[in-house]
Short mmCIF file of C-alpha atoms (C1' of nucleotides) in Angstrom, two decimals:
data_model
loop_
_atom_site.label_atom_id
_atom_site.label_comp_id
_atom_site.label_asym_id
_atom_site.label_seq_id
_atom_site.Cartn_x
_atom_site.Cartn_y
_atom_site.Cartn_z
CA MET A 1 0.00 0.00 0.00
CA LEU A 2 0.98 3.59 -0.38
CA THR A 3 2.33 5.39 2.64
CA LEU A 4 0.29 8.09 4.27
CA LYS A 5 3.22 10.39 3.84
CA VAL A 6 3.20 9.98 0.08
CA ILE A 7 -0.53 10.53 -0.04
CA ARG A 8 -0.44 13.59 2.18
CA ASP A 9 2.59 15.22 0.61
CA ASN A 10 1.69 14.63 -3.03
CA LYS A 11 -2.05 14.48 -3.08
CA GLU A 12 -2.59 16.00 -6.52
CA GLU A 13 0.20 13.98 -8.06
CA VAL A 14 -1.21 10.78 -6.59
CA ILE A 15 -4.65 11.47 -8.02
CA LYS A 16 -3.16 12.28 -11.40
CA ARG A 17 -1.02 9.17 -11.54
CA LEU A 18 -3.83 6.89 -10.45
CA ALA A 19 -5.96 8.26 -13.25
CA VAL A 20 -3.59 6.42 -15.60
CA LYS A 21 -4.90 3.23 -14.02
CA HIS A 22 -8.42 4.60 -14.47
CA PHE A 23 -8.81 4.79 -10.76
CA ASP A 24 -10.67 7.83 -9.59
CA ALA A 25 -8.83 8.54 -6.37
CA LYS A 26 -10.13 11.96 -5.42
CA ALA A 27 -12.86 10.87 -3.04
CA ILE A 28 -10.95 8.10 -1.32
CA ILE A 29 -7.83 10.22 -0.91
CA ASP A 30 -9.90 12.94 0.70
CA SER A 31 -11.45 10.48 3.11
CA ILE A 32 -8.06 9.00 3.90
CA ILE A 33 -6.61 12.37 4.76
CA ALA A 34 -9.65 13.35 6.79
CA LEU A 35 -9.59 10.07 8.64
CA ASP A 36 -5.88 10.41 9.25
CA ASP A 37 -6.41 13.87 10.69
CA LYS A 38 -9.00 12.40 12.98
CA ARG A 39 -6.66 9.61 13.93
CA LYS A 40 -3.90 12.04 14.80
CA ALA A 41 -6.19 14.17 16.91
CA ILE A 42 -7.41 11.18 18.89
CA GLN A 43 -3.90 9.80 19.22
CA LEU A 44 -2.61 13.08 20.57
CA GLN A 45 -5.37 13.34 23.18
CA LEU A 46 -4.90 9.75 24.18
CA ASP A 47 -1.15 10.11 24.50
CA ASN A 48 -1.50 13.18 26.69
CA ASN A 49 -4.07 11.44 28.79
CA LEU A 50 -1.90 8.39 29.25
CA ALA A 51 1.08 10.56 30.07
CA GLU A 52 -0.87 12.09 32.90
CA GLN A 53 -1.98 8.70 34.15
CA ASN A 54 1.56 7.44 34.07
CA SER A 55 2.89 10.35 36.03
CA LEU A 56 0.13 10.04 38.61
CA ALA A 57 0.86 6.35 38.99
CA LYS A 58 4.49 7.15 39.60
CA GLN A 59 3.62 9.72 42.22
CA ILE A 60 1.35 7.28 43.97
CA GLY A 61 4.08 4.72 44.06
CA LYS A 62 6.45 7.22 45.56
CA LEU A 63 3.93 8.37 48.16
CA PHE A 64 3.31 4.84 49.29
CA ALA A 65 7.01 4.24 49.53
CA GLU A 66 7.30 7.31 51.74
CA GLY A 67 4.47 6.06 53.87
CA LYS A 68 2.11 8.88 52.93
CA ALA A 69 -0.91 6.65 52.46
CA ALA A 70 -3.49 9.39 52.81
CA GLU A 71 -2.02 11.49 50.01
CA ALA A 72 -1.59 8.42 47.89
CA ASN A 73 -5.21 7.51 48.24
CA GLU A 74 -6.24 11.01 47.35
CA ALA A 75 -4.17 10.86 44.17
CA LYS A 76 -5.74 7.53 43.36
CA SER A 77 -9.17 9.05 43.24
CA LYS A 78 -8.00 11.40 40.50
CA THR A 79 -7.16 8.57 38.15
CA ALA A 80 -10.65 7.22 37.69
CA GLU A 81 -11.76 9.94 35.32
CA LEU A 82 -8.54 9.80 33.35
CA LYS A 83 -8.96 6.09 32.91
CA GLU A 84 -12.47 6.52 31.67
CA THR A 85 -11.36 9.07 29.10
CA SER A 86 -8.47 6.92 27.94
CA LYS A 87 -10.75 4.00 27.52
CA SER A 88 -13.17 5.85 25.30
CA LEU A 89 -10.34 7.45 23.31
CA SER A 90 -8.67 4.17 22.62
CA GLN A 91 -12.02 2.77 21.61
CA GLU A 92 -12.35 5.58 19.09
CA LEU A 93 -8.86 4.90 17.89
CA SER A 94 -9.52 1.24 17.37
CA ASP A 95 -12.52 2.20 15.28
CA VAL A 96 -10.62 4.67 13.14
CA GLU A 97 -7.41 2.72 12.55
CA PRO A 98 -8.83 -0.34 10.78
CA GLU A 99 -11.10 1.92 8.76
CA LEU A 100 -8.10 3.94 7.65
CA LYS A 101 -6.15 0.83 6.79
CA LYS A 102 -9.06 -0.55 4.85
CA LEU A 103 -9.19 2.58 2.75
CA LEU A 104 -5.43 2.56 2.20
CA MET A 105 -5.62 -1.03 1.02
CA GLN A 106 -8.13 0.01 -1.59
CA VAL A 107 -5.75 2.42 -3.25
CA PRO A 108 -3.73 0.80 -6.04
CA ASN A 109 -0.05 1.34 -6.53
CA LEU A 110 0.99 4.39 -8.49
CA PRO A 111 1.94 3.56 -12.05
CA HIS A 112 5.40 4.62 -13.11
CA THR A 113 5.43 7.88 -15.08
CA SER A 114 6.32 5.99 -18.26
CA VAL A 115 3.19 3.83 -18.15
CA PRO A 116 0.96 4.52 -21.11
CA SER A 117 -2.64 5.25 -20.31
CA GLY A 118 -5.02 2.94 -22.05
CA HIS A 119 -7.85 0.68 -21.12
CA SER A 120 -7.15 -2.88 -22.16
CA ALA A 121 -4.63 -5.32 -23.52
CA GLU A 122 -5.09 -3.70 -26.90
CA ASP A 123 -3.47 -0.53 -25.64
CA ASN A 124 -0.32 -2.22 -24.40
CA LEU A 125 2.90 -1.13 -25.96
CA VAL A 126 4.97 -3.71 -27.82
CA VAL A 127 8.49 -2.92 -26.72
CA ARG A 128 10.29 -5.41 -28.91
CA SER A 129 9.94 -8.84 -30.35
CA GLY A 130 12.21 -11.62 -31.47
CA GLY A 131 12.33 -15.14 -32.81
CA LEU A 132 10.73 -16.45 -35.92
CA VAL A 133 7.19 -17.66 -36.31
CA PRO A 134 7.65 -21.11 -37.82
CA GLU A 135 6.06 -22.41 -41.00
CA LEU A 136 3.97 -25.28 -39.81
CA PRO A 137 3.10 -28.32 -41.88
CA LYS A 138 -0.38 -28.23 -43.40
CA ASP A 139 -1.84 -30.80 -41.07
CA SER A 140 -0.53 -29.08 -37.95
CA VAL A 141 -2.70 -29.22 -34.87
CA PRO A 142 -2.97 -27.42 -31.53
CA HIS A 143 -1.14 -28.78 -28.51
CA TRP A 144 -4.14 -30.55 -27.00
CA ASP A 145 -4.28 -32.77 -30.05
CA LEU A 146 -0.54 -33.31 -29.98
CA ALA A 147 -0.77 -34.16 -26.29
CA LYS A 148 -3.22 -36.91 -27.11
CA LYS A 149 -1.42 -38.11 -30.21
CA TYR A 150 1.84 -38.72 -28.36
CA ASP A 151 0.16 -39.55 -25.06
CA ILE A 152 2.17 -37.00 -23.10
CA ILE A 153 -0.51 -34.95 -21.36
CA ASP A 154 -3.79 -36.44 -20.25
CA PHE A 155 -6.51 -33.94 -19.49
CA GLU A 156 -9.31 -36.46 -19.02
CA LEU A 157 -7.31 -38.44 -16.52
CA GLY A 158 -6.81 -35.27 -14.51
CA VAL A 159 -10.56 -34.73 -14.52
CA LYS A 160 -11.04 -38.19 -13.08
CA ILE A 161 -8.47 -37.75 -10.36
CA THR A 162 -9.22 -34.17 -9.43
CA GLY A 163 -11.17 -32.09 -11.90
CA ALA A 164 -10.80 -29.90 -14.96
CA GLY A 165 -7.58 -27.93 -15.07
CA PHE A 166 -5.44 -30.55 -13.35
CA PRO A 167 -3.75 -32.40 -16.21
CA VAL A 168 -1.57 -35.47 -15.81
CA TYR A 169 1.76 -35.33 -17.61
CA LYS A 170 2.99 -38.67 -18.81
CA GLY A 171 6.16 -40.20 -20.15
CA LYS A 172 8.15 -37.78 -22.25
CA GLY A 173 5.61 -35.10 -21.39
CA ALA A 174 6.48 -35.38 -17.72
CA LYS A 175 10.17 -35.49 -18.40
CA PHE A 176 9.91 -32.53 -20.74
CA GLN A 177 8.36 -30.49 -17.94
CA ARG A 178 11.04 -31.53 -15.53
CA ALA A 179 13.71 -30.60 -18.05
CA LEU A 180 12.22 -27.15 -18.46
CA ILE A 181 12.14 -26.58 -14.70
CA ASN A 182 15.77 -27.58 -14.36
CA PHE A 183 16.77 -25.48 -17.32
CA PHE A 184 15.02 -22.40 -15.94
CA LEU A 185 16.46 -22.83 -12.46
CA ASP A 186 19.95 -23.30 -13.87
CA GLU A 187 19.62 -20.18 -15.99
CA ASN A 188 18.43 -18.22 -12.98
CA THR A 189 21.10 -19.38 -10.59
CA ALA A 190 23.74 -18.67 -13.23
CA ALA A 191 22.40 -15.12 -13.29
CA GLY A 192 22.92 -14.79 -9.55
CA TYR A 193 19.55 -15.80 -8.18
CA ARG A 194 19.69 -17.99 -5.10
CA GLU A 195 17.48 -21.03 -5.36
CA VAL A 196 14.91 -21.58 -2.63
CA GLN A 197 12.23 -24.18 -2.10
CA PRO A 198 9.44 -22.50 -0.20
CA PRO A 199 6.25 -23.96 1.26
CA HIS A 200 3.37 -24.39 -1.14
CA MET A 201 0.84 -23.25 1.41
CA VAL A 202 0.97 -19.98 3.26
CA ASN A 203 -0.72 -18.45 6.26
CA GLU A 204 -2.94 -15.43 6.27
CA ASP A 205 -0.20 -12.94 7.11
CA SER A 206 1.81 -13.99 4.08
CA ALA A 207 -1.20 -13.76 1.81
CA TYR A 208 -1.77 -10.22 3.04
CA GLY A 209 1.90 -9.38 2.74
CA THR A 210 2.08 -9.67 -1.01
CA GLY A 211 -1.43 -8.40 -1.54
CA GLN A 212 -3.33 -11.57 -2.47
CA LEU A 213 -5.57 -10.76 0.47
CA PRO A 214 -7.92 -9.11 0.80
CA ASP A 215 -8.48 -8.42 -2.90
CA LYS A 216 -8.08 -11.86 -4.45
CA ASP A 217 -9.59 -13.98 -1.76
CA GLY A 218 -11.71 -16.05 -4.11
CA GLN A 219 -8.81 -16.86 -6.40
CA MET A 220 -6.88 -18.96 -3.92
CA TYR A 221 -7.58 -22.45 -2.70
CA TYR A 222 -8.19 -22.30 1.01
CA MET A 223 -7.60 -24.96 3.66
CA GLN A 224 -10.20 -24.08 6.21
CA VAL A 225 -9.11 -26.51 8.91
CA ASP A 226 -5.66 -24.99 9.15
CA ASN A 227 -6.34 -21.53 7.77
CA PHE A 228 -3.77 -21.94 4.99
CA TYR A 229 -3.86 -20.85 1.39
CA MET A 230 -2.42 -22.79 -1.52
CA ILE A 231 0.05 -20.48 -3.20
CA PRO A 232 -1.08 -18.93 -6.50
CA THR A 233 2.57 -18.11 -7.26
CA ALA A 234 5.97 -18.55 -5.62
CA GLU A 235 6.03 -14.78 -5.27
CA VAL A 236 3.96 -15.16 -2.11
CA PRO A 237 6.17 -17.44 0.01
CA VAL A 238 9.42 -16.13 -1.45
CA THR A 239 8.77 -12.43 -0.98
CA ASN A 240 7.41 -13.11 2.49
CA ILE A 241 10.78 -14.48 3.50
CA PHE A 242 11.51 -10.82 4.08
CA ARG A 243 8.30 -9.82 5.81
CA ASP A 244 9.10 -7.80 8.97
CA VAL A 245 12.77 -7.69 8.12
CA ILE A 246 15.14 -4.75 8.29
CA LEU A 247 18.05 -5.21 5.93
CA ASN A 248 21.28 -3.36 5.66
CA ALA A 249 21.54 -1.39 2.42
CA SER A 250 24.73 -3.27 1.59
CA GLN A 251 22.76 -6.53 1.42
CA LEU A 252 20.77 -5.29 -1.55
CA PRO A 253 19.89 -6.51 -4.07
CA ILE A 254 18.65 -9.84 -2.85
CA LYS A 255 17.90 -12.16 -5.75
CA MET A 256 15.97 -15.37 -5.33
CA THR A 257 14.49 -17.97 -7.61
CA ALA A 258 12.07 -20.76 -6.85
CA TYR A 259 10.25 -23.50 -8.63
CA THR A 260 6.78 -24.23 -7.29
CA PRO A 261 3.48 -25.49 -8.50
CA CYS A 262 0.88 -22.73 -8.52
CA PHE A 263 -2.77 -23.13 -7.64
CA ARG A 264 -5.47 -20.85 -8.93
CA ARG A 265 -9.20 -21.26 -8.76
CA GLU A 266 -9.69 -19.10 -11.84
CA ALA A 267 -13.26 -18.63 -10.77
CA GLY A 268 -15.44 -17.42 -13.56
CA SER A 269 -13.15 -18.03 -16.51
CA TYR A 270 -14.42 -20.53 -19.01
CA GLY A 271 -14.55 -20.86 -22.76
CA LYS A 272 -12.21 -21.11 -25.66
CA ASP A 273 -9.26 -19.42 -23.96
CA VAL A 274 -8.99 -22.13 -21.38
CA ARG A 275 -8.59 -25.06 -23.70
CA GLY A 276 -5.67 -27.44 -23.15
CA LEU A 277 -2.78 -25.89 -21.28
CA ASN A 278 -3.91 -22.33 -21.77
CA ARG A 279 -5.40 -21.96 -18.32
CA LEU A 280 -5.08 -24.44 -15.49
CA HIS A 281 -5.89 -24.71 -11.81
CA GLN A 282 -2.51 -26.21 -11.08
CA PHE A 283 0.58 -25.40 -13.06
CA ASP A 284 4.32 -25.21 -12.62
CA LYS A 285 6.27 -22.02 -12.63
CA VAL A 286 9.79 -20.85 -11.90
CA GLU A 287 9.83 -17.43 -10.36
CA ILE A 288 12.48 -14.78 -9.83
CA VAL A 289 12.20 -12.27 -7.01
CA GLN A 290 14.35 -9.30 -6.10
CA VAL A 291 14.51 -7.01 -3.11
CA GLN A 292 16.27 -3.88 -4.19
CA HIS A 293 17.28 -0.38 -3.17
CA PRO A 294 14.75 2.19 -4.45
CA ASP A 295 17.45 3.98 -6.43
CA ARG A 296 18.22 0.87 -8.42
CA SER A 297 14.94 -1.01 -8.71
CA TYR A 298 14.35 0.07 -12.29
CA ASP A 299 17.80 -1.13 -13.28
CA SER A 300 16.83 -4.44 -11.75
CA LEU A 301 13.59 -4.47 -13.68
CA GLU A 302 15.43 -4.03 -16.96
CA GLU A 303 17.92 -6.69 -15.95
CA MET A 304 15.11 -9.11 -15.20
CA VAL A 305 13.47 -8.37 -18.51
CA SER A 306 16.59 -9.08 -20.50
CA HIS A 307 17.23 -12.17 -18.44
CA VAL A 308 13.83 -13.60 -19.28
CA GLU A 309 14.26 -12.55 -22.88
CA GLY A 310 17.53 -14.47 -23.00
CA ILE A 311 15.76 -17.64 -21.89
CA LEU A 312 13.10 -17.31 -24.56
CA LYS A 313 15.80 -16.82 -27.16
CA LYS A 314 17.52 -20.00 -26.08
CA LEU A 315 14.24 -21.84 -26.44
CA GLU A 316 14.00 -20.45 -29.98
CA LEU A 317 10.47 -19.24 -29.41
CA PRO A 318 8.90 -16.28 -31.21
CA TYR A 319 8.19 -13.76 -28.49
CA ARG A 320 7.26 -10.20 -27.87
CA ILE A 321 7.61 -7.98 -24.85
CA VAL A 322 4.79 -5.62 -24.04
CA LYS A 323 4.70 -2.82 -21.58
CA LEU A 324 1.32 -2.87 -19.92
CA CYS A 325 -0.90 0.16 -20.10
CA GLY A 326 -2.53 1.60 -17.01
CA GLY A 327 -5.78 -0.22 -17.60
CA ASP A 328 -4.21 -3.64 -17.95
CA MET A 329 -1.81 -3.43 -15.02
CA SER A 330 -2.31 -5.18 -11.75
CA PHE A 331 -3.41 -3.37 -8.66
CA THR A 332 -0.05 -3.64 -6.96
CA SER A 333 2.37 -3.01 -9.80
CA ALA A 334 4.14 0.22 -10.74
CA LEU A 335 5.46 -1.03 -14.06
CA THR A 336 4.91 -4.37 -15.73
CA TYR A 337 6.34 -6.04 -18.80
CA ASP A 338 4.50 -9.05 -20.11
CA PHE A 339 6.20 -11.67 -22.22
CA GLU A 340 4.15 -13.45 -24.83
CA VAL A 341 5.11 -16.31 -27.09
CA PHE A 342 3.41 -17.07 -30.34
CA SER A 343 1.55 -20.30 -30.40
CA ALA A 344 1.65 -21.17 -34.07
CA ALA A 345 -1.14 -23.72 -34.24
CA GLN A 346 -3.53 -21.64 -32.20
CA GLN A 347 -2.38 -18.53 -34.00
CA ARG A 348 -2.31 -16.48 -30.85
CA TRP A 349 0.02 -14.89 -28.38
CA LEU A 350 0.19 -16.56 -24.99
CA GLU A 351 1.36 -14.76 -21.89
CA VAL A 352 4.23 -16.69 -20.34
CA SER A 353 5.76 -14.17 -18.00
CA SER A 354 4.98 -10.97 -16.24
CA VAL A 355 7.84 -8.98 -14.80
CA SER A 356 6.95 -6.17 -12.41
CA ASN A 357 8.39 -3.58 -10.16
CA PHE A 358 6.15 -3.07 -7.16
CA GLU A 359 8.37 -0.35 -5.79
CA SER A 360 7.53 0.07 -2.10
CA TYR A 361 3.93 -1.06 -2.38
CA GLN A 362 4.35 -4.65 -1.18
CA ALA A 363 7.30 -3.82 1.03
CA ASN A 364 5.34 -1.19 2.90
CA ARG A 365 2.55 -3.63 3.48
CA MET A 366 4.87 -6.32 4.75
CA MET A 367 7.27 -4.03 6.61
CA LEU A 368 10.29 -4.89 4.50
CA ARG A 369 12.77 -2.15 5.18
CA TYR A 370 16.45 -1.35 4.98
CA LYS A 371 18.87 1.02 6.62
CA GLU A 372 21.66 2.95 5.03
CA ASP A 373 25.03 2.43 6.67
CA GLY A 374 25.21 4.41 9.88
CA ASP A 375 21.68 5.69 9.45
CA LYS A 376 19.14 5.21 12.19
CA LYS A 377 16.10 5.70 10.01
CA THR A 378 14.53 2.78 8.24
CA GLN A 379 13.40 3.10 4.65
CA ILE A 380 11.08 0.96 2.64
CA ALA A 381 12.76 -1.38 0.17
CA HIS A 382 11.51 -2.14 -3.32
CA THR A 383 10.34 -5.56 -4.44
CA LEU A 384 10.21 -7.01 -7.92
CA ASN A 385 9.26 -10.32 -9.36
CA GLY A 386 8.72 -12.12 -12.59
CA SER A 387 8.15 -15.54 -14.05
CA SER A 388 11.04 -17.29 -15.63
CA LEU A 389 8.96 -18.95 -16.76
CA ALA A 390 5.43 -20.30 -16.45
CA LEU A 391 5.49 -23.83 -17.81
CA PRO A 392 2.19 -24.75 -19.46
CA ARG A 393 2.04 -22.12 -22.14
CA ILE A 394 5.73 -22.53 -22.89
CA VAL A 395 5.02 -26.22 -23.31
CA ALA A 396 2.03 -25.43 -25.51
CA ALA A 397 4.07 -23.18 -27.75
CA LEU A 398 7.01 -25.56 -27.92
CA LEU A 399 4.79 -28.49 -28.83
CA GLU A 400 2.91 -26.59 -31.48
CA ASN A 401 5.80 -24.69 -33.00
CA ASN A 402 8.15 -27.65 -33.14
CA GLN A 403 5.77 -30.25 -34.51
CA THR A 404 7.03 -32.20 -37.52
CA PRO A 405 5.61 -35.18 -39.36
CA ASN A 406 8.03 -37.35 -37.35
CA GLY A 407 7.27 -35.99 -33.93
CA ILE A 408 8.00 -32.93 -31.87
CA ARG A 409 11.50 -31.56 -31.97
CA VAL A 410 13.05 -30.75 -28.60
CA PRO A 411 14.94 -27.42 -28.61
CA ARG A 412 18.68 -27.90 -28.54
CA VAL A 413 19.19 -26.33 -25.09
CA LEU A 414 16.71 -28.73 -23.56
CA GLN A 415 18.10 -31.90 -25.07
CA PRO A 416 20.73 -32.44 -22.37
CA PHE A 417 18.03 -31.99 -19.73
CA CYS A 418 15.59 -34.32 -21.49
CA GLY A 419 17.85 -37.02 -22.72
CA PHE A 420 15.95 -37.22 -26.00
CA GLU A 421 15.70 -35.13 -29.14
CA MET A 422 12.19 -35.93 -30.26
CA ILE A 423 8.86 -36.48 -28.63
CA ASP A 424 7.40 -39.22 -30.74
"C1'" G B 1 -3.73 -37.80 18.10
"C1'" G B 2 -1.78 -38.20 23.79
"C1'" A B 3 1.54 -35.94 27.63
"C1'" G B 4 4.78 -32.09 29.10
"C1'" A B 5 7.75 -27.48 28.55
"C1'" G B 6 8.06 -22.75 26.71
"C1'" G B 7 7.30 -17.94 23.80
"C1'" U B 8 11.44 -11.26 26.42
"C1'" G B 9 15.45 -6.63 21.91
"C1'" G B 10 19.82 -9.34 15.81
"C1'" G B 11 21.28 -13.92 19.14
"C1'" U B 12 21.88 -16.26 24.13
"C1'" G B 13 19.35 -15.04 28.37
"C1'" A B 14 18.01 -12.33 33.36
"C1'" G B 15 13.79 -10.44 35.14
"C1'" U B 16 7.17 -12.82 39.71
"C1'" G B 17 3.69 -5.82 40.74
"C1'" G B 18 6.44 0.62 40.77
"C1'" C B 19 13.57 2.10 40.77
"C1'" U B 20 12.51 -2.23 33.70
"C1'" G B 21 11.95 -0.19 27.09
"C1'" A B 22 13.87 -3.92 29.81
"C1'" A B 23 20.37 -6.51 33.26
"C1'" A B 24 24.44 -9.25 31.47
"C1'" C B 25 26.93 -11.53 27.60
"C1'" C B 26 27.55 -12.28 22.28
"C1'" A B 27 27.04 -10.23 17.48
"C1'" A B 28 27.05 -5.54 14.80
"C1'" C B 29 28.72 -0.50 14.09
"C1'" G B 30 32.17 3.85 15.27
"C1'" G B 31 36.81 4.91 17.63
"C1'" U B 32 41.68 4.28 20.42
"C1'" U B 33 45.87 1.06 20.17
"C1'" U B 34 48.84 -1.81 16.24
"C1'" G B 35 54.24 -2.84 11.11
"C1'" C B 36 49.94 -6.37 9.78
"C1'" U B 37 46.46 -9.77 12.01
"C1'" A B 38 44.53 -10.94 16.64
"C1'" A B 39 43.56 -9.18 21.40
"C1'" A B 40 42.40 -5.22 24.69
"C1'" C B 41 39.91 -0.72 25.85
"C1'" C B 42 36.11 3.34 25.08
"C1'" G B 43 31.54 4.59 22.81
"C1'" U B 44 26.97 3.53 19.99
"C1'" C B 45 23.59 -0.10 19.51
"C1'" G B 46 14.92 -2.05 18.99
"C1'" U B 47 10.52 -0.54 16.31
"C1'" A B 48 6.18 2.27 15.30
"C1'" C B 49 3.12 6.46 15.92
"C1'" U B 50 3.27 11.46 17.38
"C1'" U B 51 5.01 16.40 18.83
"C1'" C B 52 8.68 20.55 18.97
"C1'" G B 53 12.83 22.13 15.81
"C1'" C B 54 15.47 24.82 9.39
"C1'" A B 55 18.47 20.96 11.10
"C1'" A B 56 21.34 18.31 14.58
"C1'" G B 57 18.40 16.63 18.14
"C1'" G B 58 14.77 16.77 22.14
"C1'" G B 59 9.82 15.45 24.30
"C1'" G B 60 5.32 12.11 24.61
"C1'" U B 61 2.82 7.34 23.76
"C1'" A B 62 2.67 2.21 22.56
"C1'" C B 63 5.02 -2.51 22.02
"C1'" C B 64 8.35 -8.43 26.31
"C1'" G B 65 3.58 -14.27 20.92
"C1'" G B 66 -1.96 -12.12 20.10
"C1'" G B 67 -6.49 -10.45 22.51
"C1'" G B 68 -9.16 -9.33 26.98
"C1'" G B 69 -9.20 -8.59 32.46
"C1'" U B 70 -7.45 -7.27 37.73
"C1'" U B 71 -4.67 -2.82 39.71
"C1'" C B 72 -3.37 4.00 41.04
"C1'" G B 73 0.59 1.04 38.47
"C1'" A B 74 1.66 -5.38 34.68
"C1'" A B 75 7.00 -8.44 30.90
"C1'" U B 76 5.58 -9.96 36.00
"C1'" C B 77 -1.21 -11.80 38.50
"C1'" C B 78 -6.02 -13.95 35.98
"C1'" C B 79 -8.85 -15.68 31.42
"C1'" C B 80 -9.10 -16.98 26.13
"C1'" C B 81 -6.46 -17.85 21.62
"C1'" C B 82 -2.07 -18.70 18.52
"C1'" C B 83 2.66 -20.63 17.86
"C1'" U B 84 7.26 -23.34 18.93
"C1'" C B 85 9.96 -27.25 21.25
"C1'" U B 86 10.52 -32.27 23.78
"C1'" C B 87 8.66 -37.30 24.59
"C1'" C B 88 5.04 -41.10 23.02
"C1'" G B 89 1.85 -42.77 18.90
"C1'" C B 90 1.29 -42.71 13.55
"C1'" C B 91 3.96 -41.96 9.11
"C1'" A B 92 7.06 -40.13 3.70
#
RNA sequence: GGAGAGGUGGGUGAGUGGCUGAAACCAACGGUUUGCUAAACCGUCGUACUUCGCAAGGGGUACCGGGGGUUCGAAUCCCCCCCUCUCCGCCA
């Protein structure tokens, strides 16, 4: 969430920037400031009141120690009213504070000044593209048909075991996935990301920390008995490693990578787009996360973008990088680049990665701070993350784009990981 | 699942009603010393909110797992909850 300081000090600027996300902030900002004023006033009264109580209590203690019981008892009688007042003030405060926080949580992150305004995916800016769209044989088919033909991914079996959106990968299909995961992790660690294996379920605090709660409650699988959430992305457990942590500036940047399955309910999305591997309830993803100094977070963002781009190049996939417009960006992001690969048999671009700078938005929420050397003040760090990469759509594109009459060709870089050159 | 123990500052750990926002030690940071390293010595060393100040800095309040209660006064007493650890059971 945004800090009150930012909102108070740059009110007009905040409203203007949020308009790029088509968020009309005027009313809510006004209520936030008004509520914060109220909060401060109550806080001040309460503090003064408590100060008086404290000093009286000290006096009473001293009087008793000196054996002046009569005076002590007289002082005691004065505290009753103060206590009453404190009680009602702190009641007011505990009404105002959650209300204020609730409002703050409803304000999206400020988009970076370079974010184009625009309403939908159509208005996104193609930054650059690469790779060649392959010429497919005439009888080429989409990946769900290939999956069946070579018996490498079984969607019906997944339905039997669990339900729609939980495919079973078989034989070379399973090994192909595993090869991709290893390849991605190796690429990431070679680029300086430390590999971690986080839990696949998180508690409520973690889900709030990265912003999945309260907004996206219905999108996560929830274990009621234990009050845990299945992770929708490794971003959640990995970024939360640093929840409530104060780092030294010299420790930055912190770069981490993790492979995890991801679980998403995808409530309300049905239809053509969800066919095959295009949208699943469980899928594999390798994630990269950075905690960075505010002065250098945009350098990190660019670095992450070219890192992901490098991986796509090695996979010989046709890709494009788009900078999201205000209307298409997520609530929490300040600047996002999406990576899309062209799925030749479906004739469409599939999103395979989203790389974002959240600036201080997540970090503020989860109290992730740092200190400059010799400085007493804490400052809010910046967090970034991106997929490198999400498996299913990469698999879809690889299967479709590399299909030949003799089978599916495995990209050269993956062959050592797979141990075979063709899926046939 | 059964039984027990415990949650205090970056760590260890003292603290059973006021002198404790919290000893001591370790770590960390700054300095003195030193040919270098080590050691020794001195100093600093929680966070948040708020207020005064141009600033340096000062003041106030809160926080000893979380919430509530008793009391003039709670880390310390009472109640509820959460979590961790140990042993047993089960088990990859």
